[in-house]
Short mmCIF file of C-alpha atoms in Angstrom, two decimals:
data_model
loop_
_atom_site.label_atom_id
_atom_site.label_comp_id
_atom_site.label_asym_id
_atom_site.label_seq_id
_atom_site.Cartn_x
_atom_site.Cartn_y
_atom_site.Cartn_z
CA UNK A 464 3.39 -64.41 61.97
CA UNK A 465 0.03 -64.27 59.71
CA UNK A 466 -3.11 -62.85 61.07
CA UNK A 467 -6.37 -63.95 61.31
CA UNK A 468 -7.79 -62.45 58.17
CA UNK A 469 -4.26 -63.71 56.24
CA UNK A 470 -5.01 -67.44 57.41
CA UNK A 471 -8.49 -67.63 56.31
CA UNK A 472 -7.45 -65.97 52.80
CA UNK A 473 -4.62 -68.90 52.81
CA UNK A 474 -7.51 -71.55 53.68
CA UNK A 475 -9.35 -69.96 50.90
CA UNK A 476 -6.59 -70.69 48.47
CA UNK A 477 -5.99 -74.27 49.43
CA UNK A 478 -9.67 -75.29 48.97
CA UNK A 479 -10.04 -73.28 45.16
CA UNK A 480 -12.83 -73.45 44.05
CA UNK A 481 -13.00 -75.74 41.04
CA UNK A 482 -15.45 -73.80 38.88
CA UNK A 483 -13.28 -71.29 38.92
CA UNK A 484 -10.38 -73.06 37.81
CA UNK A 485 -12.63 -75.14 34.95
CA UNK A 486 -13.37 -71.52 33.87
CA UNK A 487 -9.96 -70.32 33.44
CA UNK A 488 -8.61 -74.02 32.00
CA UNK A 489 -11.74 -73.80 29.51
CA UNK A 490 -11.26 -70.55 28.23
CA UNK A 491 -7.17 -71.57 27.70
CA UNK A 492 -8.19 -74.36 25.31
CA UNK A 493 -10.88 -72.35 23.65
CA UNK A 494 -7.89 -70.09 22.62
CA UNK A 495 -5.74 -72.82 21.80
CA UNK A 496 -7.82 -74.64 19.73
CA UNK A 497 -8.77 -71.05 17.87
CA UNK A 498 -4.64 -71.41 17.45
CA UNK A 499 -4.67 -74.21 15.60
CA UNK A 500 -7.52 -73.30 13.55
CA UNK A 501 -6.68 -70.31 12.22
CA UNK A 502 -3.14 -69.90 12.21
CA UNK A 503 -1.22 -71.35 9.26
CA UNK A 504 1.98 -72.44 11.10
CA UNK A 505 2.16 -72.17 15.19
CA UNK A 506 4.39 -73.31 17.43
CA UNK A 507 4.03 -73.38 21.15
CA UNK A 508 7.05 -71.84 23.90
CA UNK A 509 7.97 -74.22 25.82
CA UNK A 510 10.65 -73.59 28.34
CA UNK A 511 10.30 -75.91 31.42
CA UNK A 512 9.14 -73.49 33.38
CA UNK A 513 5.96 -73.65 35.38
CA UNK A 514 3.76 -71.43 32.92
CA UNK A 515 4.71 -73.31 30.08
CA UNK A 516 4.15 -76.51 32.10
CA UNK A 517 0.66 -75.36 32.54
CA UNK A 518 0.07 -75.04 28.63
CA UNK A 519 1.56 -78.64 27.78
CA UNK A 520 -1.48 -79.64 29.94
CA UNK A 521 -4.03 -77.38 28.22
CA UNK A 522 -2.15 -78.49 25.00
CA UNK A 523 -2.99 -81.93 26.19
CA UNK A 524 -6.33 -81.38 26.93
CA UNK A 525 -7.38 -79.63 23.55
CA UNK A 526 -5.63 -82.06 21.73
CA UNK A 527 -4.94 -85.92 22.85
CA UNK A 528 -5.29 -88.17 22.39
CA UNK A 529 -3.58 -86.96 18.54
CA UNK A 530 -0.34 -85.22 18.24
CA UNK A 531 -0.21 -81.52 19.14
CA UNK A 532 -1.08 -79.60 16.03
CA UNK A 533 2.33 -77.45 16.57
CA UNK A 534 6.30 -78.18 17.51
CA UNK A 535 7.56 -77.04 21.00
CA UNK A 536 9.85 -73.75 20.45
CA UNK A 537 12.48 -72.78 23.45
CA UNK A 538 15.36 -70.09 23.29
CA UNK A 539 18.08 -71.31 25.18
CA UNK A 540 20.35 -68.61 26.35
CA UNK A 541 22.81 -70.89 27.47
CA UNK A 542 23.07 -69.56 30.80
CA UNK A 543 20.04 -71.51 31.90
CA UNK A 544 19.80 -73.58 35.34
CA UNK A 545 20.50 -76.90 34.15
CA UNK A 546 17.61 -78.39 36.31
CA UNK A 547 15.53 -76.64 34.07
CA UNK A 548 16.65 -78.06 30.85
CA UNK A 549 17.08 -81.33 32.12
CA UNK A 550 13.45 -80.84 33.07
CA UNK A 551 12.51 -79.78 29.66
CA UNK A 552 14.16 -82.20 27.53
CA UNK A 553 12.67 -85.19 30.24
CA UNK A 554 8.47 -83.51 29.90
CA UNK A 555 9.35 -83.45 25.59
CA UNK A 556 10.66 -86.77 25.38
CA UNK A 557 7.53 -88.23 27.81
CA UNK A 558 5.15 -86.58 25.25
CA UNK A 559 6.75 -87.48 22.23
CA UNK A 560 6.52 -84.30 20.75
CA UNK A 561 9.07 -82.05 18.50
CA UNK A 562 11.40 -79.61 20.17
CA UNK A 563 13.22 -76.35 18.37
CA UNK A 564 16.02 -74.89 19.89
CA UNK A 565 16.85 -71.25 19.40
CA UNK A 566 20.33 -70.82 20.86
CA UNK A 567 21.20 -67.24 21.94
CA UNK A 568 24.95 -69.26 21.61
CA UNK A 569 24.10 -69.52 18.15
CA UNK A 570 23.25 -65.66 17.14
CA UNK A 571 26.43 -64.85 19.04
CA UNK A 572 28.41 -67.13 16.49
CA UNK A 573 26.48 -65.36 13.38
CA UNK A 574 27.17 -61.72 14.99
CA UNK A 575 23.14 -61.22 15.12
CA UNK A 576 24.22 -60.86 18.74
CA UNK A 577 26.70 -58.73 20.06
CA UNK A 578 28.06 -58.41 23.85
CA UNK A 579 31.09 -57.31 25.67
CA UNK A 580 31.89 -60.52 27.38
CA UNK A 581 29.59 -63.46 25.61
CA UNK A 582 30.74 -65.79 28.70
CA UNK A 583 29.38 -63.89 31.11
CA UNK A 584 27.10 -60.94 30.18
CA UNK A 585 23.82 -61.49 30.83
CA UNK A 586 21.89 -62.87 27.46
CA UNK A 587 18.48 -62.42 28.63
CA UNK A 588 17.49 -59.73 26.08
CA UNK A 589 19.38 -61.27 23.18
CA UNK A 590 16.66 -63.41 23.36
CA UNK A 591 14.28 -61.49 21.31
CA UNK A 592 17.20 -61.95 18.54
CA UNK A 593 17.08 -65.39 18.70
CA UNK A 594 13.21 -65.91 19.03
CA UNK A 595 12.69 -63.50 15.69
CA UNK A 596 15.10 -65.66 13.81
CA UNK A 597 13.71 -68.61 14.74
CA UNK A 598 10.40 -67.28 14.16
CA UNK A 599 11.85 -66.14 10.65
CA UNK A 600 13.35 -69.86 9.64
CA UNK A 601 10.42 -71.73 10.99
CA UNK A 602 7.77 -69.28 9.17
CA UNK A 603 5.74 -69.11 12.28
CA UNK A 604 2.71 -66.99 12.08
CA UNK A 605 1.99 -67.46 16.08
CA UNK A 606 3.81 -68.13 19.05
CA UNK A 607 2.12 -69.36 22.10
CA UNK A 608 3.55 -68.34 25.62
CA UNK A 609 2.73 -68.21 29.26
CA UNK A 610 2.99 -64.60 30.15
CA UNK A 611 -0.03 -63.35 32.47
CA UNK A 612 -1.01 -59.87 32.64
CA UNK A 613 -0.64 -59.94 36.70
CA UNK A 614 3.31 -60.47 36.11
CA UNK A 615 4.10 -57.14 34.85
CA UNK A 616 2.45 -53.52 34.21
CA UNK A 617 3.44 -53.94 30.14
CA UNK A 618 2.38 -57.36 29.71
CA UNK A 619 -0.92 -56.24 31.30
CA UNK A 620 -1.18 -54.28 27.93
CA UNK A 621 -1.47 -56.96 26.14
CA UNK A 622 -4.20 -58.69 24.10
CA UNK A 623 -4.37 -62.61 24.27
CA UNK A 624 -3.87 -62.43 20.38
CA UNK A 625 -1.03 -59.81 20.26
CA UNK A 626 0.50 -58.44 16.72
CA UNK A 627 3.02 -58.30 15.56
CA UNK A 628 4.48 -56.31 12.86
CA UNK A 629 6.83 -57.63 10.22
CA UNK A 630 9.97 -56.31 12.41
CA UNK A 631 8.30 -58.45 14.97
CA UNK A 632 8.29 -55.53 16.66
CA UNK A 633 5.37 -54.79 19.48
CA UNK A 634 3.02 -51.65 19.39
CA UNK A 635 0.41 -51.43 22.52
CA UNK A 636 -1.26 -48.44 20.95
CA UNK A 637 -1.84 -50.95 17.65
CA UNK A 638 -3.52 -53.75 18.95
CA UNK A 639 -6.65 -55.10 17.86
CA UNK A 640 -10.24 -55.34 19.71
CA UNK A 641 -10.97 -58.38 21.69
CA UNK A 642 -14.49 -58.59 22.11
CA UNK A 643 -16.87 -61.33 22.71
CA UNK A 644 -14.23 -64.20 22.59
CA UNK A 645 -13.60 -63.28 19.22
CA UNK A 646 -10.12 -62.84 17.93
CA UNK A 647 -8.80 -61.65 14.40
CA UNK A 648 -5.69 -63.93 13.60
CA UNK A 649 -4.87 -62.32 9.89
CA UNK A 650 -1.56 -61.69 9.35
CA UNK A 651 0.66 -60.42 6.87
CA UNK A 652 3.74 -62.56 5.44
CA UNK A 653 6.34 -61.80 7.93
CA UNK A 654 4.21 -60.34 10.49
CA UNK A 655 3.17 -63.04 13.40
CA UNK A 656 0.74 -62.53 16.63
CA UNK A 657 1.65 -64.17 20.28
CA UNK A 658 -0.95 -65.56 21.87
CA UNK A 659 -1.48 -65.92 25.51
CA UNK A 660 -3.94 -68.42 26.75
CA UNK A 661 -3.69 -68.07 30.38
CA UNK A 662 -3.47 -64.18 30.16
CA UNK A 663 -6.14 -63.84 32.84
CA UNK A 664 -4.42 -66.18 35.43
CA UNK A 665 -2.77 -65.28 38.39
CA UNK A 666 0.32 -66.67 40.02
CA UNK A 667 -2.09 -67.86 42.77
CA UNK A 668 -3.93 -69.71 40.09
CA UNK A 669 -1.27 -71.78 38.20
CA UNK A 670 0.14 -72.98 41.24
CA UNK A 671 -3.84 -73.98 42.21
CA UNK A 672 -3.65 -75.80 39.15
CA UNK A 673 -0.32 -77.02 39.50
CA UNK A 674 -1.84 -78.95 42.58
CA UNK A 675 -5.12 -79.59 41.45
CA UNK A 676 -3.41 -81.55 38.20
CA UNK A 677 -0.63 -82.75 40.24
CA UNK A 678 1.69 -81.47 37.48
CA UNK A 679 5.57 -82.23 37.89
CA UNK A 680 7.78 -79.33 38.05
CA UNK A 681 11.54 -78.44 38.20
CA UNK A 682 12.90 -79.29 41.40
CA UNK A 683 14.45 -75.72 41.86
CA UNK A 684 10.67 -74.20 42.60
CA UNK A 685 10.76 -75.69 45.89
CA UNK A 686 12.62 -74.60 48.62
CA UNK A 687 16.16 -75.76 49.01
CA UNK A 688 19.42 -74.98 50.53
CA UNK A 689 21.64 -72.51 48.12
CA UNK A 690 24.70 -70.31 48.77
CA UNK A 691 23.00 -67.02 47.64
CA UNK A 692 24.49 -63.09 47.82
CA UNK A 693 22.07 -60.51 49.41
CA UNK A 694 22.44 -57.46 47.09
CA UNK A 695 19.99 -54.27 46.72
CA UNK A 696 16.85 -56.19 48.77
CA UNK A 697 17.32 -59.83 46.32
CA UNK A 698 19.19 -62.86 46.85
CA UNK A 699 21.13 -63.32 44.00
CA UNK A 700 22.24 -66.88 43.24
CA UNK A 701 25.97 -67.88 43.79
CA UNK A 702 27.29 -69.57 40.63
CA UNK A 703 30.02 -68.54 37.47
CA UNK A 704 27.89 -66.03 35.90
CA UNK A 705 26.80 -63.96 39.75
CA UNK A 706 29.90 -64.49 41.70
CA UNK A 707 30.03 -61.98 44.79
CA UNK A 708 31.06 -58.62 44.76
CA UNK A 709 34.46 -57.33 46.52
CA UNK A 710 32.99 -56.98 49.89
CA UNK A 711 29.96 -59.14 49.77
CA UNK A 712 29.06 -61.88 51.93
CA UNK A 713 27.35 -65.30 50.59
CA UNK A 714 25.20 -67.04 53.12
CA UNK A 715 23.39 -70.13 52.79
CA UNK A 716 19.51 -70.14 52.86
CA UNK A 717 16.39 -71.84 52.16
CA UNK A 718 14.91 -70.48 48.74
CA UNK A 719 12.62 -71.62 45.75
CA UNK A 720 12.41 -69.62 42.57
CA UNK A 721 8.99 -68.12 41.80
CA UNK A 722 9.95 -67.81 38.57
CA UNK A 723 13.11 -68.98 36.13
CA UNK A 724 14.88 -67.72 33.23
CA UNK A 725 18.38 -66.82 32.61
CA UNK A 726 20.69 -67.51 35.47
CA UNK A 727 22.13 -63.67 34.74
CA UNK A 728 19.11 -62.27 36.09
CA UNK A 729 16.83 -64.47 38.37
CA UNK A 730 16.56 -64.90 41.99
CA UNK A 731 15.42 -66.91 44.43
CA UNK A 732 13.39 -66.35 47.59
CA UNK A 733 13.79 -66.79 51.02
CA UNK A 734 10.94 -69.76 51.74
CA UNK A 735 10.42 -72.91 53.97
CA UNK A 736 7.78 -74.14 51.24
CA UNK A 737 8.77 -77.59 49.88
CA UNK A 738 5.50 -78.80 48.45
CA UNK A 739 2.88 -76.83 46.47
CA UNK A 740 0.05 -76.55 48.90
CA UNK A 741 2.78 -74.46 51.71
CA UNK A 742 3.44 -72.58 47.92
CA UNK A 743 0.12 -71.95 47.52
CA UNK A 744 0.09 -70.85 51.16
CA UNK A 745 2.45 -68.33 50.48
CA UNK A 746 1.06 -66.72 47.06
CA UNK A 747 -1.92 -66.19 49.05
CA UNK A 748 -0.45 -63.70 50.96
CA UNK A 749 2.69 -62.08 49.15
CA UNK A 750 2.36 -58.95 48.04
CA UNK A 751 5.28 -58.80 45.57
CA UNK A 752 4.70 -59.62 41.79
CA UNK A 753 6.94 -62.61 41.46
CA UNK A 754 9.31 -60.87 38.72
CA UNK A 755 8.87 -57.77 41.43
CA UNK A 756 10.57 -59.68 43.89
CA UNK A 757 12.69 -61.97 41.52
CA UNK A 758 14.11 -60.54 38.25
CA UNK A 759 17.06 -57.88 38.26
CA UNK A 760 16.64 -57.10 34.44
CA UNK A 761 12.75 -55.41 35.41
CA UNK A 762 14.50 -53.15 38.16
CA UNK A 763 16.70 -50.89 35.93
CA UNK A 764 13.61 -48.99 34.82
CA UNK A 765 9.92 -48.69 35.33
CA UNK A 766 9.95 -49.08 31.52
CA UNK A 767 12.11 -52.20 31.17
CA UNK A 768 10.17 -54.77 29.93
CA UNK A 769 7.84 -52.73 28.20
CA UNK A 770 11.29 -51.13 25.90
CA UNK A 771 12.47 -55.19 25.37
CA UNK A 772 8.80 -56.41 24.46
CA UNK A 773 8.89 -53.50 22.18
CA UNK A 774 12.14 -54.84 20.38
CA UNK A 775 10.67 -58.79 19.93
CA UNK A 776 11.20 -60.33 23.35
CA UNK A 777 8.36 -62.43 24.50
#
């Protein structure tokens, strides 16, 4: 049951304002197009889900009717939800654009990778391994991704142009000043930044421009019927990798996933919403971060992410 003051904030969010979402869309292609100017050799992250989404269509905006000035990069764990791939490779081949494939399956076979059970540990931070080499082969100097400082207390450290040293290791005591709109791009061989156009978003405001650009999304963001396994307050999806516990039960719900990644360690939600303005409805008024309420590798520590980010991951 919402209240009065919880309805008016969701009517709020269904009629955004459109100067401020011009702001924030303007200020992502100013930073893309500094991309492209001063780095040598970028690439953008690109991996179907609905950040990413959102920067093909600032991409597309700073730069068609030409060819993006950059391939697409995604590091496939191999324990990804296939809607999500199938979703990827469908958006790359509508844009006729160049996809690289980093394949955590692929470190494993070099032994840059190393777990217990490779079928069915989870592979979510092996991916820093497999984005550094592919940063390493490719000689990127800058990697653009859809983080957002309101995800996660370390990524809220970061600068939109964030450095990198030549371990592509992160630092948030070495960062540089970002004042102004300016940003200082020079690297070092080996070194690279990341770069995070829509840093100042919010959850609330992709999915505002999600409708507002009536962008297409994986179907598994809306809500749908799925066997899931309530475990320590989430609902963790039934499948090969999370199979239930001795003395579990698995129900059957309505969910969506606020956000995706590797199977491993995502969850799903409990929602009714099967369109993006009844999302948007519900943004409005959660007050759980979405990896908060949805990611089982950011619960093992208060310092979890900040330790992988630290180590290369994204």
């Amino acid at each position: 049951m919402t209240t009065a003051v919880e309805t008016d904030f969701i009517e709020q969010a269904l009629n955004a304002s459109s100067r401020h979402l011009d702001w924030l869309e303007s200020e992502a292609i100013h930073i893309m197009r500094e991309v492209a100017a001063e780095c040598a050799n970028p690439a953008l992250l690109f991996s179907g889900g609905k950040d990413s989404v959102v920067l093909l269509r600032i991409a597309e905006k700073a730069f068609r009717p030409g060819k993006f000035p950059f391939p697409l990069v995604h590091v496939d764990t191999g324990h990804n939800f296939p809607e999500v791939i199938t979703f990827r490779d469908q958006r790359v081949a509508e844009l006729g654009e160049r996809l690289i494939v980093g394949s955590v399956e692929d470190s494993i076979r070099r032994g840059t990778v190393r777990l217990r059970n490779p079928l069915t540990d989870s592979r979510n931070a092996a991916q820093a391994v497999t984005l550094l080499e592919t940063i390493a082969t490719h000689q990127f100097d800058a990697c653009i991704g859809g983080a957002r400082r309101d995800e996660e207390k370390a990524r809220a450290k970061e600068r939109i142009f964030s450095f990198r040293d030549e371990f592509g290791q992160w630092n948030p005591k070495a960062q540089r000043p970002e004042l102004w709109d300016l940003y200082n791009t020079r690297v070092h061989p080996g070194e690279n930044m990341r770069v995070f156009p829509i840093s100042n978003w919010t959850e609330l405001d992709v999915w505002q421009y999600i409708g507002r650009e009536k962008l297409a999304l994986p179907p598994i963001y809306f809500a749908h019927q799925r066997d899931v396994i309530p475990r320590n307050g989430m609902l963790i999806p039934l499948t090969d990798l999370t199979p239930a516990l001795e003395g579990e039960k698995v129900e059957s719900q309505m969910v969506r996933f606020r956000t995706v990644g590797d199977i491993s360690c995502t969850c799903p939600v409990a929602s009714e919403a099967s369109n993006v303005a009844a999302i948007i409805a519900e943004t409005a008024i959660t007050q759980i971060t979405e990896r908060g309420a949805t990611r089982t590798d950011d619960q093992t520590s208060e310092a979890s992410m900040e330790k992988r980010k630290k180590a290369g991951y994204f």
